[in-house]
Amino acid sequence: MSTESSEHTTAGSAAALRPLYAAGFVTAFGAHSIAASLGAYTHGEHASLLTLGLLLAVYDGAEVILKPVFGSLADRIGPRPVLLGGLLAFTVASAAFVLAGNPAAVGLARLGQGAAAAAFSPAAGVLVARLSPAKRQGRAFGGYGAWKSVGYTAGPLLGGILITLGGFPLLFGTLAVLALAVTGWAAVVVPAAPPLPRTRQTVLDLARRLTAPAFLRPTATLAATTAALAVGVGFLPVTGAAAGLTPLVTGAAVSLLALCSALVQPWSGRARDAGRLRDGIGMAGGLALAAAGMALAAVVPGAAGVLVAAVAIGAGVGLATPLGFAHLAAVTPQERLGQTMGAAEVGRELGDAGGPLLVGAIATAATLGTGFLGLAALLVVAALAVLGARTAGNGARA
């Protein structure tokens, strides 16, 4: 292939990836913009903390149950229709809340959004893998993860602004317009990716593949980094407030964490593609860095501890996340990518819920600092397990 045609192919694939990055932003922005404001909603509606917990859990619960289903469907009919259908469903669920005019419908709207995200999120991951050349998949997944981090960062702030200006109807209406715009963009730009021929797979074959080290280690990495991210976002403000820091400083720390993750992910992906960073070493290094951030949050007092911990956690998450996804794409048969990505996304969701639960439980029994150290220990164990990986693939060996 000539240099000119190679550059044209690269430019074409880059253009096709942009709406997929936007889809990643939609799911992150949608989930966090609403979740960050549900506390004020339940307070205004005089709802219980149990109601708040259910409203927070329903989105992730739908994703945990349905992502493997839609991932397998993407393998069966192709990822593009699943992506477009999921984005349209997200549009409908968001718009339905506005049209209903009933604040009590927020739970049903969240359920619909979570089910829709369960469709287009793994489909987007499959398309990122299939539309990017093998030697650029680290960069592609780095960009995808970076835009999701932007959604996590911007969601609470922009969601709060929109709710202040027009309440939940304005926020849900904005999400509907955004999802519809991304649907149209993807329909025009993302090329067809028809389903690939598949050999017959038994339940035993599936169990073997999903319990193999080539799947478990990157999935454990994604779950652990998501747990670290969730704990950092949720508990660093708590330890900062206990040290007398203002909400402005603690909010800046959370934004700094997400910003570091967004900046490091593209760098990590490019380093992998250039052969400067191997998957096993990079994933283990990211987990170790996140563990160091947790330890710093536990032992370093005041603003210094919170800010340095935020930088370390964000950088660790940013280092490991694109490597985990790129490794899965490298070692998975192309015709089973949807099933694999859906299952790996479940691991992330479990980490998102399990990390805060673990730290909260330890903090209740002891102290918050002890909770940070407990998660740090688990991250170190995960790093040591990943470092022992000896699996084949492009940059896959530790």
CSV table of C-alpha atoms in Angstrom, one decimal:
chain,number,residue,atom,x,y,z
A,1,MET,CA,0.0,0.0,0.0
A,2,SER,CA,1.4,3.4,-1.0
A,3,THR,CA,2.1,6.1,1.6
A,4,GLU,CA,-0.7,8.3,0.2
A,5,SER,CA,-3.3,5.5,0.3
A,6,SER,CA,-2.2,4.5,3.8
A,7,GLU,CA,-2.6,8.1,5.0
A,8,HIS,CA,-6.0,8.3,3.3
A,9,THR,CA,-7.1,5.1,5.1
A,10,THR,CA,-5.8,6.4,8.4
A,11,ALA,CA,-7.6,9.7,8.0
A,12,GLY,CA,-10.9,7.9,7.0
A,13,SER,CA,-10.7,5.7,10.1
A,14,ALA,CA,-10.0,8.7,12.3
A,15,ALA,CA,-13.1,10.5,10.9
A,16,ALA,CA,-15.2,7.3,11.6
A,17,LEU,CA,-14.0,7.1,15.2
A,18,ARG,CA,-15.0,10.6,16.2
A,19,PRO,CA,-18.8,9.9,16.5
A,20,LEU,CA,-17.9,6.8,18.5
A,21,TYR,CA,-15.9,9.0,20.9
A,22,ALA,CA,-19.0,11.3,21.0
A,23,ALA,CA,-21.1,8.2,21.9
A,24,GLY,CA,-18.7,7.5,24.8
A,25,PHE,CA,-19.1,11.1,25.9
A,26,VAL,CA,-22.9,10.8,25.8
A,27,THR,CA,-23.1,7.8,28.1
A,28,ALA,CA,-20.6,9.3,30.6
A,29,PHE,CA,-22.2,12.7,30.5
A,30,GLY,CA,-25.7,11.4,30.8
A,31,ALA,CA,-24.9,9.1,33.7
A,32,HIS,CA,-23.0,11.6,35.8
A,33,SER,CA,-24.9,14.8,35.0
A,34,ILE,CA,-28.1,13.2,36.4
A,35,ALA,CA,-26.5,11.2,39.2
A,36,ALA,CA,-24.7,14.3,40.6
A,37,SER,CA,-28.0,16.1,40.9
A,38,LEU,CA,-30.2,13.3,42.3
A,39,GLY,CA,-29.4,14.2,45.9
A,40,ALA,CA,-31.0,17.6,45.5
A,41,TYR,CA,-33.9,16.0,43.6
A,42,THR,CA,-34.7,13.5,46.3
A,43,HIS,CA,-34.4,16.2,49.0
A,44,GLY,CA,-36.8,18.5,47.1
A,45,GLU,CA,-39.3,15.6,46.6
A,46,HIS,CA,-38.8,14.6,50.3
A,47,ALA,CA,-37.8,11.1,49.2
A,48,SER,CA,-35.8,8.7,51.4
A,49,LEU,CA,-32.1,7.8,51.0
A,50,LEU,CA,-33.3,4.4,49.9
A,51,THR,CA,-35.0,6.0,47.0
A,52,LEU,CA,-31.9,7.9,46.2
A,53,GLY,CA,-29.9,4.7,46.2
A,54,LEU,CA,-32.4,3.0,43.9
A,55,LEU,CA,-32.3,6.0,41.4
A,56,LEU,CA,-28.5,5.8,41.4
A,57,ALA,CA,-28.4,2.1,41.0
A,58,VAL,CA,-31.0,1.6,38.3
A,59,TYR,CA,-28.8,3.0,35.4
A,60,ASP,CA,-25.8,0.8,36.3
A,61,GLY,CA,-28.1,-2.2,37.0
A,62,ALA,CA,-29.5,-2.1,33.5
A,63,GLU,CA,-26.0,-1.9,32.1
A,64,VAL,CA,-24.8,-4.9,34.1
A,65,ILE,CA,-27.7,-7.1,33.0
A,66,LEU,CA,-27.9,-6.0,29.4
A,67,LYS,CA,-24.4,-5.3,28.2
A,68,PRO,CA,-23.5,-8.9,27.5
A,69,VAL,CA,-26.8,-9.4,25.7
A,70,PHE,CA,-26.3,-6.4,23.4
A,71,GLY,CA,-22.6,-7.3,23.0
A,72,SER,CA,-23.6,-10.7,21.7
A,73,LEU,CA,-26.3,-9.1,19.5
A,74,ALA,CA,-23.6,-6.9,17.9
A,75,ASP,CA,-21.7,-10.0,16.9
A,76,ARG,CA,-24.8,-11.5,15.4
A,77,ILE,CA,-26.2,-8.6,13.4
A,78,GLY,CA,-23.2,-6.2,13.3
A,79,PRO,CA,-22.3,-3.4,15.8
A,80,ARG,CA,-23.5,-0.5,13.7
A,81,PRO,CA,-27.2,-1.1,14.0
A,82,VAL,CA,-26.8,-1.8,17.7
A,83,LEU,CA,-25.0,1.5,18.1
A,84,LEU,CA,-27.6,3.5,16.2
A,85,GLY,CA,-30.5,1.7,17.9
A,86,GLY,CA,-29.0,2.3,21.3
A,87,LEU,CA,-28.4,6.0,20.7
A,88,LEU,CA,-32.0,6.4,19.4
A,89,ALA,CA,-33.3,4.6,22.4
A,90,PHE,CA,-31.3,7.0,24.6
A,91,THR,CA,-32.9,9.9,22.8
A,92,VAL,CA,-36.4,8.5,23.2
A,93,ALA,CA,-35.9,7.7,27.0
A,94,SER,CA,-34.6,11.3,27.6
A,95,ALA,CA,-37.3,13.0,25.5
A,96,ALA,CA,-40.1,10.9,27.1
A,97,PHE,CA,-39.2,12.3,30.5
A,98,VAL,CA,-39.6,15.8,29.1
A,99,LEU,CA,-42.9,15.0,27.4
A,100,ALA,CA,-44.3,13.2,30.5
A,101,GLY,CA,-43.9,16.4,32.6
A,102,ASN,CA,-43.8,14.2,35.7
A,103,PRO,CA,-40.7,14.5,38.0
A,104,ALA,CA,-41.6,11.1,39.5
A,105,ALA,CA,-40.7,9.5,36.1
A,106,VAL,CA,-37.0,10.1,36.6
A,107,GLY,CA,-36.5,6.5,37.7
A,108,LEU,CA,-38.1,5.1,34.6
A,109,ALA,CA,-36.1,7.6,32.4
A,110,ARG,CA,-32.9,6.5,34.1
A,111,LEU,CA,-33.8,2.8,33.5
A,112,GLY,CA,-34.4,3.5,29.8
A,113,GLN,CA,-31.2,5.5,29.5
A,114,GLY,CA,-29.2,2.7,31.2
A,115,ALA,CA,-30.7,0.0,28.9
A,116,ALA,CA,-29.9,2.2,25.9
A,117,ALA,CA,-26.3,2.8,27.0
A,118,ALA,CA,-26.0,-1.0,27.5
A,119,ALA,CA,-26.5,-1.3,23.8
A,120,PHE,CA,-24.4,1.5,22.3
A,121,SER,CA,-21.5,1.4,24.7
A,122,PRO,CA,-20.2,-2.1,23.9
A,123,ALA,CA,-21.1,-1.6,20.2
A,124,ALA,CA,-19.0,1.5,20.2
A,125,GLY,CA,-16.1,-0.4,21.7
A,126,VAL,CA,-16.4,-3.1,19.0
A,127,LEU,CA,-16.4,-0.4,16.2
A,128,VAL,CA,-13.4,1.3,17.7
A,129,ALA,CA,-11.5,-2.0,17.5
A,130,ARG,CA,-12.8,-2.9,14.0
A,131,LEU,CA,-12.4,0.5,12.4
A,132,SER,CA,-8.9,1.2,13.6
A,133,PRO,CA,-5.7,-0.5,12.2
A,134,ALA,CA,-4.1,-3.0,14.6
A,135,LYS,CA,-1.1,-0.7,15.0
A,136,ARG,CA,-3.3,2.2,16.1
A,137,GLN,CA,-5.7,0.5,18.4
A,138,GLY,CA,-4.0,1.8,21.6
A,139,ARG,CA,-4.4,5.4,20.3
A,140,ALA,CA,-8.0,4.7,19.3
A,141,PHE,CA,-9.0,3.4,22.7
A,142,GLY,CA,-7.0,6.1,24.4
A,143,GLY,CA,-9.1,8.7,22.5
A,144,TYR,CA,-12.3,6.9,23.4
A,145,GLY,CA,-11.5,6.7,27.0
A,146,ALA,CA,-10.4,10.4,27.1
A,147,TRP,CA,-13.7,11.6,25.8
A,148,LYS,CA,-15.5,9.4,28.4
A,149,SER,CA,-13.4,11.1,31.0
A,150,VAL,CA,-14.4,14.5,29.7
A,151,GLY,CA,-18.0,13.4,30.1
A,152,TYR,CA,-17.3,12.3,33.7
A,153,THR,CA,-15.7,15.7,34.3
A,154,ALA,CA,-18.2,17.9,32.6
A,155,GLY,CA,-21.3,16.0,33.6
A,156,PRO,CA,-21.8,17.2,37.2
A,157,LEU,CA,-20.9,20.8,36.4
A,158,LEU,CA,-22.9,21.2,33.2
A,159,GLY,CA,-25.8,19.2,34.6
A,160,GLY,CA,-25.9,21.5,37.6
A,161,ILE,CA,-26.0,24.5,35.4
A,162,LEU,CA,-28.8,23.1,33.2
A,163,ILE,CA,-30.9,22.1,36.2
A,164,THR,CA,-30.4,25.6,37.7
A,165,LEU,CA,-31.6,27.2,34.5
A,166,GLY,CA,-34.5,24.9,33.7
A,167,GLY,CA,-34.7,22.0,36.1
A,168,PHE,CA,-34.5,18.3,35.1
A,169,PRO,CA,-36.6,18.8,31.9
A,170,LEU,CA,-33.9,21.0,30.5
A,171,LEU,CA,-31.2,18.5,31.4
A,172,PHE,CA,-33.1,15.6,29.9
A,173,GLY,CA,-34.0,17.6,26.8
A,174,THR,CA,-30.4,18.5,26.3
A,175,LEU,CA,-29.4,14.8,26.5
A,176,ALA,CA,-32.1,14.0,24.0
A,177,VAL,CA,-30.8,16.5,21.5
A,178,LEU,CA,-27.2,15.5,22.1
A,179,ALA,CA,-27.9,11.8,21.6
A,180,LEU,CA,-30.0,12.5,18.5
A,181,ALA,CA,-27.2,14.6,17.0
A,182,VAL,CA,-24.6,11.8,17.6
A,183,THR,CA,-27.0,9.3,16.1
A,184,GLY,CA,-27.2,11.3,12.9
A,185,TRP,CA,-23.5,11.9,12.8
A,186,ALA,CA,-22.8,8.2,13.3
A,187,ALA,CA,-25.3,7.2,10.7
A,188,VAL,CA,-23.6,9.4,8.1
A,189,VAL,CA,-19.9,8.8,9.0
A,190,VAL,CA,-19.6,5.3,10.6
A,191,PRO,CA,-19.3,2.7,7.9
A,192,ALA,CA,-21.1,-0.6,7.9
A,193,ALA,CA,-19.3,-3.3,9.8
A,194,PRO,CA,-21.2,-6.5,8.9
A,195,PRO,CA,-21.1,-9.5,11.2
A,196,LEU,CA,-18.2,-11.8,10.6
A,197,PRO,CA,-18.5,-15.5,10.0
A,198,ARG,CA,-18.5,-17.3,13.4
A,199,THR,CA,-17.7,-20.9,14.3
A,200,ARG,CA,-20.2,-22.7,16.5
A,201,GLN,CA,-19.6,-21.9,20.2
A,202,THR,CA,-20.8,-24.1,23.0
A,203,VAL,CA,-21.4,-22.8,26.6
A,204,LEU,CA,-18.2,-24.6,27.6
A,205,ASP,CA,-16.3,-22.7,24.9
A,206,LEU,CA,-17.7,-19.4,26.2
A,207,ALA,CA,-16.8,-20.3,29.8
A,208,ARG,CA,-13.2,-21.2,28.8
A,209,ARG,CA,-12.7,-18.0,26.9
A,210,LEU,CA,-14.2,-15.8,29.7
A,211,THR,CA,-12.1,-17.6,32.4
A,212,ALA,CA,-8.8,-17.5,30.4
A,213,PRO,CA,-6.0,-15.2,31.7
A,214,ALA,CA,-6.1,-13.3,28.4
A,215,PHE,CA,-9.6,-12.1,29.3
A,216,LEU,CA,-9.5,-12.0,33.1
A,217,ARG,CA,-6.3,-9.9,33.5
A,218,PRO,CA,-7.4,-6.9,31.3
A,219,THR,CA,-10.9,-7.2,32.6
A,220,ALA,CA,-9.7,-7.2,36.2
A,221,THR,CA,-7.6,-4.2,35.3
A,222,LEU,CA,-10.6,-2.3,33.9
A,223,ALA,CA,-12.7,-3.2,37.0
A,224,ALA,CA,-9.9,-2.1,39.4
A,225,THR,CA,-9.2,1.2,37.7
A,226,THR,CA,-12.9,1.9,37.5
A,227,ALA,CA,-13.2,1.2,41.3
A,228,ALA,CA,-10.3,3.6,41.9
A,229,LEU,CA,-11.9,6.3,39.8
A,230,ALA,CA,-15.3,5.9,41.6
A,231,VAL,CA,-13.6,6.0,45.0
A,232,GLY,CA,-11.5,9.0,44.1
A,233,VAL,CA,-14.5,10.9,42.8
A,234,GLY,CA,-16.7,9.9,45.7
A,235,PHE,CA,-14.4,9.9,48.7
A,236,LEU,CA,-11.6,12.4,48.1
A,237,PRO,CA,-14.1,15.3,48.7
A,238,VAL,CA,-15.1,13.6,52.0
A,239,THR,CA,-11.5,13.4,53.2
A,240,GLY,CA,-10.9,17.0,52.0
A,241,ALA,CA,-13.9,18.3,53.8
A,242,ALA,CA,-12.8,16.5,57.0
A,243,ALA,CA,-9.5,18.4,56.7
A,244,GLY,CA,-11.3,21.7,56.5
A,245,LEU,CA,-11.1,22.3,52.7
A,246,THR,CA,-13.8,24.2,50.9
A,247,PRO,CA,-16.1,22.6,48.3
A,248,LEU,CA,-14.2,24.6,45.7
A,249,VAL,CA,-10.9,22.9,46.5
A,250,THR,CA,-12.4,19.4,46.8
A,251,GLY,CA,-14.3,20.0,43.5
A,252,ALA,CA,-11.1,21.1,41.9
A,253,ALA,CA,-9.5,17.9,43.1
A,254,VAL,CA,-12.1,15.7,41.4
A,255,SER,CA,-11.8,17.7,38.2
A,256,LEU,CA,-8.1,17.3,38.4
A,257,LEU,CA,-8.4,13.5,38.7
A,258,ALA,CA,-10.6,13.3,35.6
A,259,LEU,CA,-8.5,15.7,33.7
A,260,CYS,CA,-5.3,13.7,34.4
A,261,SER,CA,-7.1,10.5,33.2
A,262,ALA,CA,-8.3,12.3,30.0
A,263,LEU,CA,-4.8,13.6,29.2
A,264,VAL,CA,-2.9,10.4,30.0
A,265,GLN,CA,-5.1,8.0,28.0
A,266,PRO,CA,-4.1,9.1,24.5
A,267,TRP,CA,-0.5,9.2,25.5
A,268,SER,CA,-0.7,5.7,26.9
A,269,GLY,CA,-2.4,4.4,23.7
A,270,ARG,CA,0.3,6.1,21.4
A,271,ALA,CA,3.1,4.6,23.5
A,272,ARG,CA,1.6,1.2,23.1
A,273,ASP,CA,1.2,1.5,19.4
A,274,ALA,CA,4.8,2.7,19.1
A,275,GLY,CA,6.1,-0.3,21.0
A,276,ARG,CA,7.3,1.7,23.9
A,277,LEU,CA,4.8,0.3,26.4
A,278,ARG,CA,3.8,-3.3,26.8
A,279,ASP,CA,0.3,-4.1,27.9
A,280,GLY,CA,1.1,-6.2,31.0
A,281,ILE,CA,3.7,-3.7,32.3
A,282,GLY,CA,1.5,-0.7,31.5
A,283,MET,CA,-1.6,-2.1,33.1
A,284,ALA,CA,0.4,-3.1,36.2
A,285,GLY,CA,2.0,0.3,36.4
A,286,GLY,CA,-1.3,2.0,36.1
A,287,LEU,CA,-2.8,-0.1,39.0
A,288,ALA,CA,0.3,0.6,41.1
A,289,LEU,CA,0.1,4.3,40.5
A,290,ALA,CA,-3.6,4.3,41.4
A,291,ALA,CA,-2.7,2.3,44.6
A,292,ALA,CA,-0.1,5.0,45.4
A,293,GLY,CA,-2.8,7.6,45.1
A,294,MET,CA,-5.0,5.8,47.5
A,295,ALA,CA,-2.2,5.5,50.0
A,296,LEU,CA,-1.3,9.2,49.7
A,297,ALA,CA,-5.0,10.1,50.3
A,298,ALA,CA,-4.8,8.0,53.5
A,299,VAL,CA,-1.5,9.3,55.0
A,300,VAL,CA,-0.9,12.8,53.6
A,301,PRO,CA,-3.0,15.5,55.3
A,302,GLY,CA,-4.7,18.5,53.9
A,303,ALA,CA,-4.9,19.9,50.4
A,304,ALA,CA,-1.6,18.5,49.4
A,305,GLY,CA,-2.7,14.9,50.1
A,306,VAL,CA,-6.0,15.3,48.3
A,307,LEU,CA,-4.5,17.0,45.2
A,308,VAL,CA,-1.5,14.7,44.9
A,309,ALA,CA,-3.8,11.7,45.3
A,310,ALA,CA,-6.1,12.9,42.6
A,311,VAL,CA,-3.2,13.3,40.2
A,312,ALA,CA,-1.8,9.8,40.9
A,313,ILE,CA,-5.2,8.1,40.7
A,314,GLY,CA,-6.2,9.9,37.5
A,315,ALA,CA,-2.8,9.2,35.9
A,316,GLY,CA,-3.0,5.5,36.9
A,317,VAL,CA,-6.5,5.1,35.5
A,318,GLY,CA,-5.4,6.9,32.3
A,319,LEU,CA,-2.4,4.7,31.9
A,320,ALA,CA,-4.1,1.3,32.4
A,321,THR,CA,-7.5,1.8,30.8
A,322,PRO,CA,-6.7,2.0,27.0
A,323,LEU,CA,-4.2,-0.8,27.4
A,324,GLY,CA,-6.9,-3.1,28.9
A,325,PHE,CA,-9.3,-2.4,26.0
A,326,ALA,CA,-6.6,-2.7,23.4
A,327,HIS,CA,-5.3,-5.9,24.9
A,328,LEU,CA,-8.8,-7.4,24.8
A,329,ALA,CA,-9.2,-6.4,21.1
A,330,ALA,CA,-5.8,-7.9,20.3
A,331,VAL,CA,-6.4,-11.3,21.8
A,332,THR,CA,-10.2,-11.7,21.0
A,333,PRO,CA,-11.4,-13.3,17.7
A,334,GLN,CA,-12.9,-10.4,15.7
A,335,GLU,CA,-16.2,-12.3,15.3
A,336,ARG,CA,-16.6,-12.4,19.2
A,337,LEU,CA,-15.6,-8.8,20.0
A,338,GLY,CA,-19.1,-7.8,21.0
A,339,GLN,CA,-19.5,-10.6,23.4
A,340,THR,CA,-16.1,-9.9,24.9
A,341,MET,CA,-16.5,-6.2,25.2
A,342,GLY,CA,-20.0,-6.6,26.8
A,343,ALA,CA,-18.6,-9.0,29.4
A,344,ALA,CA,-15.6,-6.7,30.1
A,345,GLU,CA,-17.9,-3.7,30.5
A,346,VAL,CA,-19.8,-5.7,33.2
A,347,GLY,CA,-16.5,-6.0,35.0
A,348,ARG,CA,-16.1,-2.2,34.9
A,349,GLU,CA,-19.7,-1.7,36.2
A,350,LEU,CA,-19.0,-4.1,39.1
A,351,GLY,CA,-15.8,-2.2,39.9
A,352,ASP,CA,-17.7,1.1,39.8
A,353,ALA,CA,-20.1,-0.2,42.4
A,354,GLY,CA,-17.8,-2.5,44.4
A,355,GLY,CA,-15.0,0.0,45.0
A,356,PRO,CA,-17.1,2.6,46.9
A,357,LEU,CA,-18.9,-0.2,48.7
A,358,LEU,CA,-15.6,-1.7,49.9
A,359,VAL,CA,-14.1,1.6,51.0
A,360,GLY,CA,-17.4,2.7,52.7
A,361,ALA,CA,-17.7,-0.6,54.6
A,362,ILE,CA,-14.1,-0.4,55.9
A,363,ALA,CA,-14.5,3.3,56.7
A,364,THR,CA,-17.6,2.5,58.7
A,365,ALA,CA,-15.8,-0.2,60.7
A,366,ALA,CA,-12.5,1.7,61.1
A,367,THR,CA,-11.6,5.0,59.3
A,368,LEU,CA,-11.7,6.4,55.8
A,369,GLY,CA,-8.0,6.3,55.7
A,370,THR,CA,-8.1,2.6,56.4
A,371,GLY,CA,-10.6,2.2,53.6
A,372,PHE,CA,-8.2,3.9,51.2
A,373,LEU,CA,-5.4,1.6,52.3
A,374,GLY,CA,-7.7,-1.4,51.9
A,375,LEU,CA,-8.4,-0.6,48.3
A,376,ALA,CA,-4.7,0.3,47.7
A,377,ALA,CA,-3.8,-3.2,48.8
A,378,LEU,CA,-6.3,-4.8,46.4
A,379,LEU,CA,-4.9,-2.7,43.6
A,380,VAL,CA,-1.4,-3.8,44.4
A,381,VAL,CA,-2.5,-7.5,44.3
A,382,ALA,CA,-4.2,-6.9,40.9
A,383,ALA,CA,-1.0,-5.2,39.6
A,384,LEU,CA,1.1,-8.2,40.7
A,385,ALA,CA,-1.4,-10.6,39.0
A,386,VAL,CA,-1.4,-8.6,35.8
A,387,LEU,CA,2.4,-8.3,35.8
A,388,GLY,CA,2.6,-12.1,35.6
A,389,ALA,CA,0.7,-12.2,32.3
A,390,ARG,CA,2.3,-14.0,29.4
A,391,THR,CA,-0.3,-13.7,26.7
A,392,ALA,CA,0.4,-13.1,23.0
A,393,GLY,CA,-0.8,-10.2,21.0
A,394,ASN,CA,0.4,-6.9,19.7
A,395,GLY,CA,2.2,-5.4,22.7
A,396,ALA,CA,0.4,-8.0,24.8
A,397,ARG,CA,3.3,-9.5,26.7
A,398,ALA,CA,4.2,-8.2,30.0
